[in-house]
Every structure is written in C-alpha cells, then in structure tokens.
C-alpha cells in the first residue's frame, strides 16, 4: 500500500483541486490521509467527502508525522495542500523511485499560470531557480526538497520523521537527516512538475524572496530554524 499524507490548515480554496488531481491518478493501493491543524473552514468536510482519512495535525512537520503514524503504507508520500499533480505523476514517481533504489526523494515544481504576464514570468523564474538548486544539491550532504516527497516507511522511522521543532525547512532537513544516516536521496524527474499555487508570493513578492534567501543562506551554513528562534514564522 502507498500512503499519501497532506498537512492542512484552512485549505478549502485549494484542497478540492488537489484531491481531484490525486484521485484521477488511478494508483492502486493508495490511501490519502489529511492531517488537519484544526481548520475553521470546510477543509475537514472536503477531505471526508473525498474519502480521505482525517487526523489531527499541526505545523507541517507535525501533520506529516501524525499522518504517517496513522498510515498503513510501506512507501509514504507527503505533499502540500495546494499542489496539483499532472496525470500519471504518482505512477511515474513510484517507478523512478524504485528503479533508482532511492530511500527518500523530492520532485520538481512549476507555478500555476495566473494570467498576469509579469507575475507569471517572475514566478516561473523563481520556481525554475528552485528546481535547479534542488537538482544541484541532490548528491551533496545538504539536499533540498519541498512540496512533494517520497520516503520508505522504514527510513522515515529510522530518522525519527520530520523535525517538529522547526518553524519551516523541515522538508529539506528530513532529506539531510536521511543522507547523513547513509540513505539514498534523489530528485525525481520523470513524473514531471507538480503545479503549485503561487500564493506564497502573491502581493508579497519581495518579502517572500527575502524569506527564501534567508532560508537558503541558513541552510548553507547549517542553521536550523527552530520555533521561537526563527525570524520568520510559518503560521
């Protein structure tokens, strides 16, 4: 069985399209778990309508860990609530993951087209830059990944899951922890690119670029963004 875990908090705007893109994958033996951080909108209702298992979540790291604990799959997938999967994305991801003998993997991403040419151009540059960074770092001791991740259950357990003390960056720290314990990491390319909402940038492009620069610089120098000590907050 394959388990796909989605951490959520007030995602009623994005979750329907995300879940639709997951269920049209036609992947056999797939369970979808939504780990919800006490949403006050219709997030939980939407998840239940799509037949997802719903558990209590928290920050993304907490949600992913709690979802994994409630799951039954020997391979775990983790994705953001606003990531739309192209057709056959999951099957291609699994095939490459197994063929390369990976233990943990990330995937590439591209932004949703908004129709605003200048913003779409900017978002494309940003996400292509992120893709290149992830591919360049995949064979180093400091790999990067985000938005969609794959891991073997036994590896998830061996590294203690996602670091719940981190404000953000727990996804790349997860990959780093796996590599430091001798597990094999890679970026999957055959599935194509997950389509991510550019909401992180909309109306606050400069702030988000500075945040990303702060994060990348910190990662380069080995800094961990502990909750309470990070200059940038997730919630």
Coordinates of N, CA and C in Angstrom, one line a residue:
X1 N 0.8 -1.2 0.0 CA 0.0 0.0 0.0 C 0.9 1.3 0.0
X2 N 0.4 2.3 -0.7 CA 1.0 3.6 -0.7 C 0.2 4.6 0.1
X3 N 0.8 5.3 1.0 CA 0.1 6.3 1.8 C 0.6 7.7 1.4
X4 N -0.4 8.6 1.1 CA -0.1 10.0 0.8 C -0.7 10.9 1.8
X5 N 0.2 11.7 2.4 CA -0.2 12.5 3.6 C -0.2 14.0 3.2
X6 N -1.2 14.7 3.6 CA -1.4 16.1 3.3 C -1.6 16.9 4.6
X7 N -0.7 17.7 5.0 CA -1.0 18.6 6.2 C -1.8 19.8 5.7
X8 N -2.8 20.1 6.5 CA -3.7 21.2 6.1 C -4.0 22.2 7.2
X9 N -4.4 23.4 6.9 CA -5.0 24.4 7.8 C -5.7 25.4 7.0
X10 N -7.0 25.3 7.0 CA -7.9 26.2 6.3 C -7.6 26.2 4.8
X11 N -7.7 25.1 4.2 CA -7.4 24.9 2.8 C -8.6 24.6 1.9
X12 N -9.8 25.1 2.2 CA -11.0 24.9 1.4 C -10.9 25.4 0.0
X13 N -10.1 26.4 -0.2 CA -9.9 27.0 -1.5 C -9.1 26.1 -2.5
X14 N -8.1 25.4 -1.9 CA -7.2 24.7 -2.8 C -7.4 23.2 -2.7
X15 N -7.9 22.7 -1.6 CA -7.9 21.2 -1.4 C -8.7 20.5 -2.4
X16 N -9.9 20.9 -2.9 CA -10.7 20.2 -3.8 C -9.9 19.9 -5.1
X17 N -9.2 20.9 -5.7 CA -8.4 20.6 -6.9 C -7.3 19.7 -6.6
X18 N -6.7 19.8 -5.5 CA -5.6 18.9 -5.1 C -6.0 17.5 -5.0
X19 N -7.1 17.3 -4.3 CA -7.6 15.9 -4.1 C -8.1 15.3 -5.4
X20 N -8.8 16.1 -6.3 CA -9.2 15.7 -7.6 C -8.0 15.2 -8.4
X21 N -6.9 16.0 -8.3 CA -5.8 15.6 -9.1 C -5.1 14.3 -8.6
X22 N -5.3 14.0 -7.3 CA -4.8 12.8 -6.7 C -5.6 11.6 -7.1
X23 N -6.9 11.7 -7.0 CA -7.8 10.6 -7.3 C -7.9 10.2 -8.8
X24 N -7.6 11.2 -9.6 CA -7.6 10.8 -11.1 C -6.3 10.1 -11.5
X25 N -5.4 9.9 -10.6 CA -4.1 9.2 -10.8 C -4.3 7.7 -11.1
X26 N -5.4 7.2 -10.5 CA -5.7 5.8 -10.6 C -4.6 4.9 -10.2
X27 N -4.0 5.3 -9.0 CA -2.9 4.5 -8.4 C -3.6 3.4 -7.5
X28 N -3.3 2.2 -7.8 CA -3.9 1.1 -6.9 C -3.2 1.1 -5.6
X29 N -4.0 0.7 -4.6 CA -3.5 0.6 -3.2 C -3.1 1.9 -2.6
X30 N -3.8 3.0 -2.9 CA -3.4 4.3 -2.4 C -4.4 4.7 -1.3
X31 N -3.9 5.1 -0.1 CA -4.7 5.7 0.9 C -4.2 7.2 1.0
X32 N -5.2 8.1 1.2 CA -4.9 9.5 1.3 C -5.3 9.9 2.7
X33 N -4.4 10.6 3.4 CA -4.6 11.0 4.8 C -4.4 12.5 4.9
X34 N -5.4 13.2 5.4 CA -5.3 14.6 5.6 C -5.1 14.9 7.1
X35 N -4.0 15.5 7.4 CA -3.6 15.8 8.8 C -3.9 17.3 9.0
X36 N -5.0 17.6 9.7 CA -5.6 18.9 9.7 C -5.2 19.6 11.0
X37 N -4.7 20.9 10.9 CA -4.4 21.7 12.1 C -5.5 22.5 12.6
X38 N -6.6 21.8 12.9 CA -7.8 22.5 13.5 C -8.3 23.6 12.6
X39 N -8.6 23.3 11.4 CA -9.2 24.3 10.4 C -10.5 24.8 10.9
X40 N -10.8 26.1 10.6 CA -12.1 26.7 11.0 C -13.0 26.8 9.7
X41 N -12.5 26.3 8.6 CA -13.3 26.4 7.4 C -13.8 25.0 7.0
X42 N -14.0 24.7 5.8 CA -14.6 23.4 5.4 C -13.6 22.3 5.0
X43 N -12.3 22.6 5.4 CA -11.2 21.7 5.0 C -11.6 20.2 5.3
X44 N -11.9 20.0 6.6 CA -12.2 18.6 7.0 C -13.4 18.0 6.3
X45 N -14.4 18.8 6.1 CA -15.6 18.3 5.4 C -15.2 17.9 3.9
X46 N -14.4 18.7 3.3 CA -14.0 18.4 1.9 C -13.1 17.1 1.9
X47 N -12.2 16.9 2.8 CA -11.4 15.7 2.9 C -12.3 14.5 3.1
X48 N -13.2 14.6 4.0 CA -14.1 13.4 4.2 C -15.0 13.1 3.0
X49 N -15.4 14.1 2.3 CA -16.2 13.9 1.1 C -15.4 13.2 0.0
X50 N -14.1 13.4 0.0 CA -13.3 12.7 -1.0 C -12.8 11.3 -0.5
X51 N -13.3 10.9 0.7 CA -12.9 9.6 1.3 C -11.6 9.5 1.9
X52 N -11.0 10.7 2.3 CA -9.7 10.7 3.0 C -9.9 10.3 4.4
X53 N -8.8 9.7 5.0 CA -8.7 9.5 6.4 C -8.3 10.9 7.0
X54 N -9.0 11.4 8.0 CA -8.6 12.7 8.6 C -8.1 12.5 10.0
X55 N -6.9 13.1 10.3 CA -6.3 13.0 11.7 C -6.0 14.4 12.1
X56 N -5.7 14.6 13.3 CA -5.3 15.9 13.8 C -3.9 16.2 13.4
X57 N -3.6 17.4 13.0 CA -2.3 17.8 12.6 C -1.7 18.9 13.4
X58 N -1.0 19.8 12.8 CA -0.3 20.9 13.4 C 0.5 21.7 12.4
X59 N 1.7 22.1 12.8 CA 2.7 22.6 11.8 C 2.9 21.5 10.8
X60 N 3.4 21.8 9.6 CA 3.6 20.7 8.6 C 4.4 19.5 9.1
X61 N 5.4 19.7 9.8 CA 6.2 18.5 10.3 C 5.3 17.7 11.2
X62 N 4.6 18.3 12.1 CA 3.7 17.5 13.0 C 2.6 16.8 12.2
X63 N 2.0 17.5 11.2 CA 1.0 16.9 10.4 C 1.5 15.7 9.7
X64 N 2.7 15.8 9.1 CA 3.2 14.7 8.3 C 3.5 13.5 9.2
X65 N 4.1 13.8 10.4 CA 4.4 12.7 11.3 C 3.1 12.0 11.8
X66 N 2.1 12.8 12.1 CA 0.9 12.2 12.6 C 0.2 11.4 11.5
X67 N 0.2 11.9 10.3 CA -0.4 11.2 9.2 C 0.4 9.9 8.9
X68 N 1.7 10.0 9.0 CA 2.5 8.7 8.8 C 2.2 7.7 9.9
X69 N 2.0 8.1 11.1 CA 1.7 7.2 12.2 C 0.4 6.5 12.0
X70 N -0.6 7.2 11.4 CA -1.9 6.7 11.1 C -2.0 5.9 9.8
X71 N -0.9 5.9 9.1 CA -0.9 5.3 7.7 C -0.6 3.8 7.8
X72 N -0.8 3.1 6.6 CA -0.5 1.7 6.5 C 0.5 1.4 5.4
X73 N 0.9 2.3 4.7 CA 1.8 2.1 3.5 C 3.2 1.8 3.9
X74 N 3.9 1.0 3.0 CA 5.3 0.8 3.2 C 6.1 1.9 2.5
X75 N 5.4 2.6 1.6 CA 6.0 3.8 1.0 C 5.1 5.0 1.3
X76 N 5.7 6.1 1.8 CA 5.0 7.3 2.2 C 5.2 8.4 1.3
X77 N 4.2 9.1 0.9 CA 4.3 10.3 0.1 C 3.7 11.5 0.9
X78 N 4.4 12.6 0.8 CA 3.9 13.8 1.5 C 3.8 14.9 0.5
X79 N 2.7 15.6 0.5 CA 2.5 16.8 -0.4 C 1.8 17.9 0.2
X80 N 2.0 19.1 -0.3 CA 1.3 20.3 0.2 C -0.1 20.3 -0.3
X81 N -1.0 21.0 0.4 CA -2.4 21.0 0.1 C -2.8 21.8 -1.2
X82 N -1.8 22.6 -1.7 CA -2.1 23.4 -2.9 C -1.3 23.0 -4.1
X83 N -0.9 21.7 -4.1 CA -0.1 21.1 -5.2 C -1.0 20.2 -6.1
X84 N -1.1 20.6 -7.3 CA -1.9 19.8 -8.3 C -1.0 18.9 -9.0
X85 N -1.3 17.6 -9.1 CA -0.5 16.6 -9.7 C -0.9 16.4 -11.2
X86 N 0.0 16.4 -12.1 CA -0.3 16.1 -13.5 C -0.7 14.7 -13.6
X87 N -1.3 14.3 -14.8 CA -1.7 12.9 -15.0 C -0.5 11.9 -14.9
X88 N -0.7 10.8 -14.2 CA 0.3 9.7 -14.0 C 1.5 10.1 -13.2
X89 N 1.4 11.3 -12.5 CA 2.5 11.7 -11.7 C 2.9 10.7 -10.7
X90 N 2.0 10.1 -9.9 CA 2.3 9.2 -8.9 C 2.9 7.9 -9.4
X91 N 2.4 7.4 -10.5 CA 2.9 6.1 -11.1 C 4.4 6.4 -11.5
X92 N 4.6 7.5 -12.2 CA 6.0 7.8 -12.7 C 6.9 8.0 -11.5
X93 N 6.4 8.6 -10.5 CA 7.3 8.9 -9.3 C 7.7 7.6 -8.6
X94 N 6.7 6.7 -8.5 CA 7.0 5.4 -7.9 C 8.0 4.6 -8.7
X95 N 7.7 4.5 -10.0 CA 8.6 3.8 -10.9 C 10.1 4.2 -10.8
X96 N 10.3 5.6 -10.9 CA 11.6 6.1 -10.8 C 12.2 5.9 -9.4
X97 N 11.4 6.1 -8.4 CA 11.9 5.9 -7.0 C 12.4 4.5 -6.8
X98 N 11.7 3.5 -7.3 CA 12.1 2.1 -7.1 C 13.2 1.7 -8.1
X99 N 13.2 2.2 -9.3 CA 14.2 1.9 -10.3 C 15.6 2.4 -9.8
X100 N 15.6 3.5 -9.2 CA 16.9 4.1 -8.8 C 17.3 3.6 -7.4
X101 N 16.4 2.8 -6.7 CA 16.7 2.3 -5.4 C 16.9 3.4 -4.4
X102 N 16.0 4.4 -4.5 CA 16.1 5.6 -3.6 C 15.4 5.2 -2.2
X103 N 15.8 6.0 -1.2 CA 15.1 5.8 0.1 C 14.2 7.0 0.4
X104 N 14.7 8.2 0.0 CA 13.9 9.5 0.1 C 14.1 10.2 -1.2
X105 N 13.0 10.9 -1.6 CA 13.1 11.7 -2.9 C 12.2 12.9 -2.9
X106 N 12.6 13.9 -3.7 CA 11.8 15.0 -3.9 C 11.4 15.1 -5.3
X107 N 10.6 16.1 -5.7 CA 10.2 16.2 -7.1 C 10.3 17.7 -7.5
X108 N 10.1 18.0 -8.8 CA 10.2 19.3 -9.3 C 8.8 20.0 -9.3
X109 N 8.8 21.3 -9.5 CA 7.6 22.1 -9.4 C 7.5 23.2 -10.4
X110 N 6.3 23.6 -10.7 CA 6.1 24.8 -11.6 C 4.8 25.5 -11.1
X111 N 4.8 26.9 -11.2 CA 3.7 27.6 -10.7 C 2.4 27.6 -11.5
X112 N 1.3 27.7 -10.9 CA 0.0 27.8 -11.6 C 0.1 29.1 -12.5
X113 N -0.4 29.1 -13.7 CA -0.5 30.3 -14.5 C -1.6 31.2 -14.0
X114 N -1.3 32.5 -13.7 CA -2.3 33.4 -13.2 C -2.9 34.3 -14.2
X115 N -2.2 34.4 -15.4 CA -2.7 35.3 -16.5 C -2.1 36.6 -16.4
X116 N -1.4 37.0 -15.3 CA -0.7 38.2 -15.2 C 0.8 37.9 -15.7
X117 N 1.1 38.5 -16.9 CA 2.3 38.1 -17.6 C 3.6 38.4 -16.8
X118 N 3.6 39.6 -16.2 CA 4.8 39.9 -15.4 C 5.0 39.1 -14.2
X119 N 3.9 38.8 -13.5 CA 4.0 37.9 -12.3 C 4.3 36.5 -12.7
X120 N 3.6 36.0 -13.8 CA 3.9 34.6 -14.2 C 5.3 34.5 -14.6
X121 N 5.9 35.5 -15.2 CA 7.3 35.4 -15.6 C 8.2 35.3 -14.4
X122 N 7.9 36.2 -13.4 CA 8.6 36.2 -12.1 C 8.5 34.9 -11.4
X123 N 7.3 34.3 -11.3 CA 7.1 33.1 -10.6 C 7.8 31.9 -11.3
X124 N 7.8 31.9 -12.6 CA 8.5 30.9 -13.4 C 10.0 30.9 -13.1
X125 N 10.6 32.1 -13.1 CA 12.0 32.3 -12.8 C 12.3 31.7 -11.4
X126 N 11.5 32.1 -10.4 CA 11.7 31.7 -9.0 C 11.7 30.1 -8.9
X127 N 10.6 29.5 -9.5 CA 10.5 28.1 -9.3 C 11.5 27.3 -10.1
X128 N 11.9 27.8 -11.3 CA 12.9 27.2 -12.0 C 14.3 27.3 -11.3
X129 N 14.5 28.4 -10.6 CA 15.7 28.5 -9.8 C 15.7 27.5 -8.7
X130 N 14.5 27.3 -8.1 CA 14.4 26.3 -7.0 C 14.7 24.9 -7.5
X131 N 14.1 24.6 -8.7 CA 14.3 23.3 -9.3 C 15.8 23.0 -9.6
X132 N 16.5 24.0 -10.1 CA 17.9 23.9 -10.4 C 18.7 23.7 -9.1
X133 N 18.3 24.4 -8.0 CA 19.0 24.3 -6.7 C 18.8 22.9 -6.2
X134 N 17.6 22.3 -6.3 CA 17.3 21.0 -5.8 C 18.1 20.0 -6.5
X135 N 18.2 20.1 -7.9 CA 18.9 19.1 -8.7 C 20.4 19.2 -8.4
X136 N 20.9 20.4 -8.2 CA 22.3 20.6 -8.0 C 22.7 20.0 -6.6
X137 N 21.8 20.1 -5.7 CA 22.2 19.7 -4.3 C 21.9 18.2 -4.0
X138 N 21.3 17.5 -4.9 CA 20.8 16.2 -4.6 C 21.9 15.2 -4.2
X139 N 23.1 15.4 -4.7 CA 24.2 14.4 -4.4 C 25.1 15.0 -3.4
X140 N 24.7 16.0 -2.6 CA 25.5 16.6 -1.6 C 25.0 16.1 -0.2
X141 N 25.7 16.6 0.9 CA 25.2 16.3 2.2 C 24.1 17.3 2.7
X142 N 23.8 18.2 1.8 CA 22.7 19.2 2.2 C 21.7 19.3 1.1
X143 N 21.0 18.2 0.8 CA 19.9 18.2 -0.2 C 18.8 19.1 0.1
X144 N 18.0 19.4 -0.9 CA 16.8 20.3 -0.8 C 15.6 19.6 -1.4
X145 N 14.5 19.8 -0.8 CA 13.2 19.3 -1.4 C 12.1 20.0 -0.7
X146 N 10.9 20.0 -1.4 CA 9.7 20.7 -0.9 C 8.5 20.3 -1.7
X147 N 7.3 20.5 -1.2 CA 6.0 20.4 -1.8 C 5.6 18.9 -2.1
X148 N 6.5 18.1 -2.6 CA 6.1 16.7 -2.8 C 7.3 15.8 -2.5
X149 N 7.2 14.8 -1.6 CA 8.3 14.0 -1.1 C 7.8 12.5 -1.0
X150 N 8.8 11.6 -1.2 CA 8.6 10.2 -1.1 C 9.6 9.6 -0.2
X151 N 9.2 8.7 0.6 CA 10.1 8.0 1.6 C 9.7 6.6 1.9
X152 N 10.6 5.7 2.1 CA 10.3 4.4 2.6 C 9.9 4.5 4.0
X153 N 8.9 3.8 4.4 CA 8.4 3.8 5.8 C 9.5 3.5 6.8
X154 N 10.3 2.5 6.5 CA 11.4 2.1 7.5 C 12.4 3.3 7.6
X155 N 12.6 4.0 6.6 CA 13.6 5.1 6.6 C 13.0 6.3 7.4
X156 N 11.7 6.5 7.2 CA 11.0 7.6 8.0 C 11.1 7.3 9.5
X157 N 10.9 6.0 9.8 CA 11.0 5.7 11.2 C 12.4 5.7 11.8
X158 N 13.4 5.3 11.0 CA 14.8 5.3 11.4 C 15.3 6.7 11.7
X159 N 14.9 7.7 10.9 CA 15.4 9.1 11.1 C 14.5 9.9 12.0
X160 N 13.5 9.2 12.5 CA 12.6 9.9 13.5 C 11.6 10.9 12.9
X161 N 11.3 10.7 11.6 CA 10.3 11.5 11.0 C 10.8 12.9 10.8
X162 N 9.8 13.9 10.5 CA 10.2 15.3 10.3 C 10.4 15.9 11.7
X163 N 11.4 16.9 11.7 CA 11.7 17.6 12.9 C 10.6 18.6 13.3
X164 N 9.8 18.3 14.3 CA 8.6 19.1 14.7 C 9.0 20.4 15.4
X165 N 10.3 20.5 15.7 CA 10.7 21.8 16.4 C 11.0 22.9 15.4
X166 N 11.0 22.6 14.1 CA 11.4 23.6 13.1 C 10.2 24.4 12.7
X167 N 10.4 25.7 12.6 CA 9.4 26.6 12.1 C 9.1 26.4 10.6
X168 N 10.1 26.2 9.8 CA 10.0 25.8 8.4 C 11.3 25.2 8.0
X169 N 11.3 24.6 6.8 CA 12.5 23.9 6.3 C 12.7 22.5 6.8
X170 N 11.6 22.0 7.4 CA 11.6 20.6 7.9 C 11.7 19.6 6.8
X171 N 11.2 20.0 5.6 CA 11.3 19.1 4.4 C 12.7 18.8 4.0
X172 N 13.5 19.9 3.8 CA 14.9 19.7 3.4 C 15.7 19.1 4.6
X173 N 15.4 19.4 5.8 CA 16.1 18.8 7.0 C 15.9 17.3 7.0
X174 N 14.7 16.9 6.6 CA 14.3 15.4 6.5 C 15.2 14.7 5.5
X175 N 15.4 15.3 4.4 CA 16.3 14.7 3.4 C 17.7 14.7 3.9
X176 N 18.1 15.8 4.5 CA 19.5 15.9 5.1 C 19.7 14.8 6.1
X177 N 18.7 14.6 7.0 CA 18.9 13.6 8.0 C 19.0 12.2 7.4
X178 N 18.2 11.9 6.4 CA 18.3 10.6 5.7 C 19.7 10.4 5.1
X179 N 20.2 11.4 4.4 CA 21.5 11.3 3.7 C 22.6 11.1 4.8
X180 N 22.5 11.8 5.9 CA 23.6 11.7 7.0 C 23.6 10.3 7.6
X181 N 22.5 9.6 7.5 CA 22.4 8.2 8.0 C 22.7 7.2 7.0
X182 N 23.2 7.6 5.8 CA 23.6 6.7 4.8 C 22.5 6.3 3.8
X183 N 21.3 6.9 3.8 CA 20.3 6.5 2.9 C 20.4 7.3 1.6
X184 N 19.8 6.8 0.6 CA 20.0 7.3 -0.8 C 18.9 8.3 -1.1
X185 N 19.3 9.5 -1.5 CA 18.3 10.6 -1.9 C 18.5 11.0 -3.3
X186 N 17.4 11.4 -3.9 CA 17.4 11.9 -5.3 C 16.2 12.8 -5.6
X187 N 16.3 13.5 -6.7 CA 15.2 14.3 -7.2 C 14.6 13.6 -8.4
X188 N 13.3 13.3 -8.3 CA 12.7 12.6 -9.4 C 12.3 13.5 -10.6
X189 N 12.6 13.1 -11.8 CA 12.3 14.0 -12.9 C 11.3 13.4 -13.9
X190 N 11.2 12.1 -14.0 CA 10.2 11.5 -14.9 C 8.7 11.8 -14.6
X191 N 8.3 12.1 -13.4 CA 6.9 12.4 -13.1 C 6.5 13.8 -13.7
X192 N 7.5 14.6 -14.1 CA 7.2 16.0 -14.5 C 7.1 16.9 -13.3
X193 N 6.5 18.0 -13.4 CA 6.5 19.0 -12.3 C 5.1 19.2 -11.7
X194 N 5.1 19.1 -10.4 CA 3.8 19.4 -9.7 C 3.5 20.8 -9.9
X195 N 2.2 21.1 -10.0 CA 1.7 22.5 -10.2 C 1.3 23.2 -8.9
X196 N 2.2 24.1 -8.5 CA 2.0 24.7 -7.1 C 1.4 26.1 -7.2
X197 N 0.5 26.4 -6.3 CA -0.1 27.7 -6.2 C 1.0 28.7 -5.9
X198 N 1.0 29.9 -6.5 CA 2.0 30.9 -6.2 C 1.5 31.8 -5.0
X199 N 0.6 31.3 -4.2 CA 0.0 32.1 -3.1 C 1.1 32.6 -2.1
X200 N 2.2 31.9 -2.1 CA 3.3 32.3 -1.1 C 3.9 33.7 -1.5
X201 N 3.7 34.0 -2.8 CA 4.3 35.3 -3.3 C 3.3 36.4 -3.6
X202 N 2.0 36.0 -3.8 CA 1.0 37.0 -4.3 C 0.9 38.2 -3.3
X203 N 1.2 39.4 -3.8 CA 1.1 40.6 -3.0 C 2.2 40.8 -2.0
X204 N 3.2 39.9 -2.0 CA 4.3 40.0 -1.0 C 5.5 39.4 -1.6
X205 N 5.7 39.7 -2.9 CA 6.9 39.0 -3.6 C 8.2 39.3 -3.0
X206 N 8.4 40.6 -2.6 CA 9.7 41.0 -2.1 C 9.9 40.3 -0.7
X207 N 8.9 40.3 0.1 CA 9.0 39.7 1.4 C 9.3 38.2 1.3
X208 N 8.7 37.5 0.4 CA 8.8 36.1 0.2 C 10.2 35.8 -0.4
X209 N 10.7 36.6 -1.3 CA 12.0 36.4 -1.8 C 13.1 36.6 -0.7
X210 N 12.9 37.5 0.1 CA 13.8 37.7 1.2 C 13.8 36.5 2.2
X211 N 12.6 36.0 2.4 CA 12.4 34.9 3.3 C 13.1 33.7 2.7
X212 N 13.0 33.4 1.4 CA 13.6 32.3 0.8 C 15.2 32.5 0.8
X213 N 15.6 33.7 0.6 CA 17.1 34.0 0.7 C 17.6 33.7 2.1
X214 N 16.8 34.1 3.1 CA 17.1 33.9 4.5 C 17.2 32.4 4.8
X215 N 16.3 31.6 4.2 CA 16.2 30.2 4.4 C 17.4 29.5 3.7
X216 N 17.7 29.8 2.5 CA 18.8 29.2 1.7 C 20.1 29.5 2.3
X217 N 20.3 30.7 2.8 CA 21.6 31.1 3.4 C 21.7 30.3 4.7
X218 N 20.7 30.2 5.5 CA 20.7 29.5 6.7 C 21.0 28.0 6.5
X219 N 20.4 27.4 5.5 CA 20.6 26.0 5.2 C 22.1 25.8 4.8
X220 N 22.6 26.7 4.0 CA 24.0 26.6 3.5 C 25.0 26.6 4.7
X221 N 24.7 27.4 5.7 CA 25.6 27.5 6.8 C 25.2 26.5 8.0
X222 N 24.2 25.6 7.7 CA 23.8 24.6 8.6 C 22.9 25.0 9.8
X223 N 22.2 26.2 9.6 CA 21.3 26.7 10.6 C 20.0 26.0 10.6
X224 N 19.4 25.7 11.7 CA 18.1 25.1 11.8 C 17.1 26.2 12.3
X225 N 16.0 26.3 11.7 CA 15.0 27.3 12.0 C 14.1 26.8 13.1
X226 N 14.6 26.8 14.3 CA 13.8 26.3 15.5 C 12.6 27.3 15.8
X227 N 11.5 26.7 16.1 CA 10.4 27.6 16.5 C 10.8 28.4 17.8
X228 N 10.5 29.7 17.7 CA 10.8 30.5 18.8 C 12.1 31.3 18.6
X229 N 13.0 30.7 17.7 CA 14.3 31.3 17.4 C 14.4 31.8 15.9
X230 N 13.3 31.5 15.1 CA 13.3 31.9 13.7 C 12.8 33.3 13.5
X231 N 13.4 34.1 12.7 CA 12.9 35.4 12.4 C 11.7 35.4 11.5
X232 N 11.4 34.3 10.9 CA 10.2 34.1 10.0 C 9.3 33.0 10.6
X233 N 8.0 33.3 10.7 CA 7.1 32.3 11.3 C 6.3 31.7 10.2
X234 N 5.9 30.4 10.4 CA 5.0 29.7 9.5 C 3.6 30.1 9.6
X235 N 3.0 30.1 10.8 CA 1.6 30.5 11.0 C 1.7 31.9 11.5

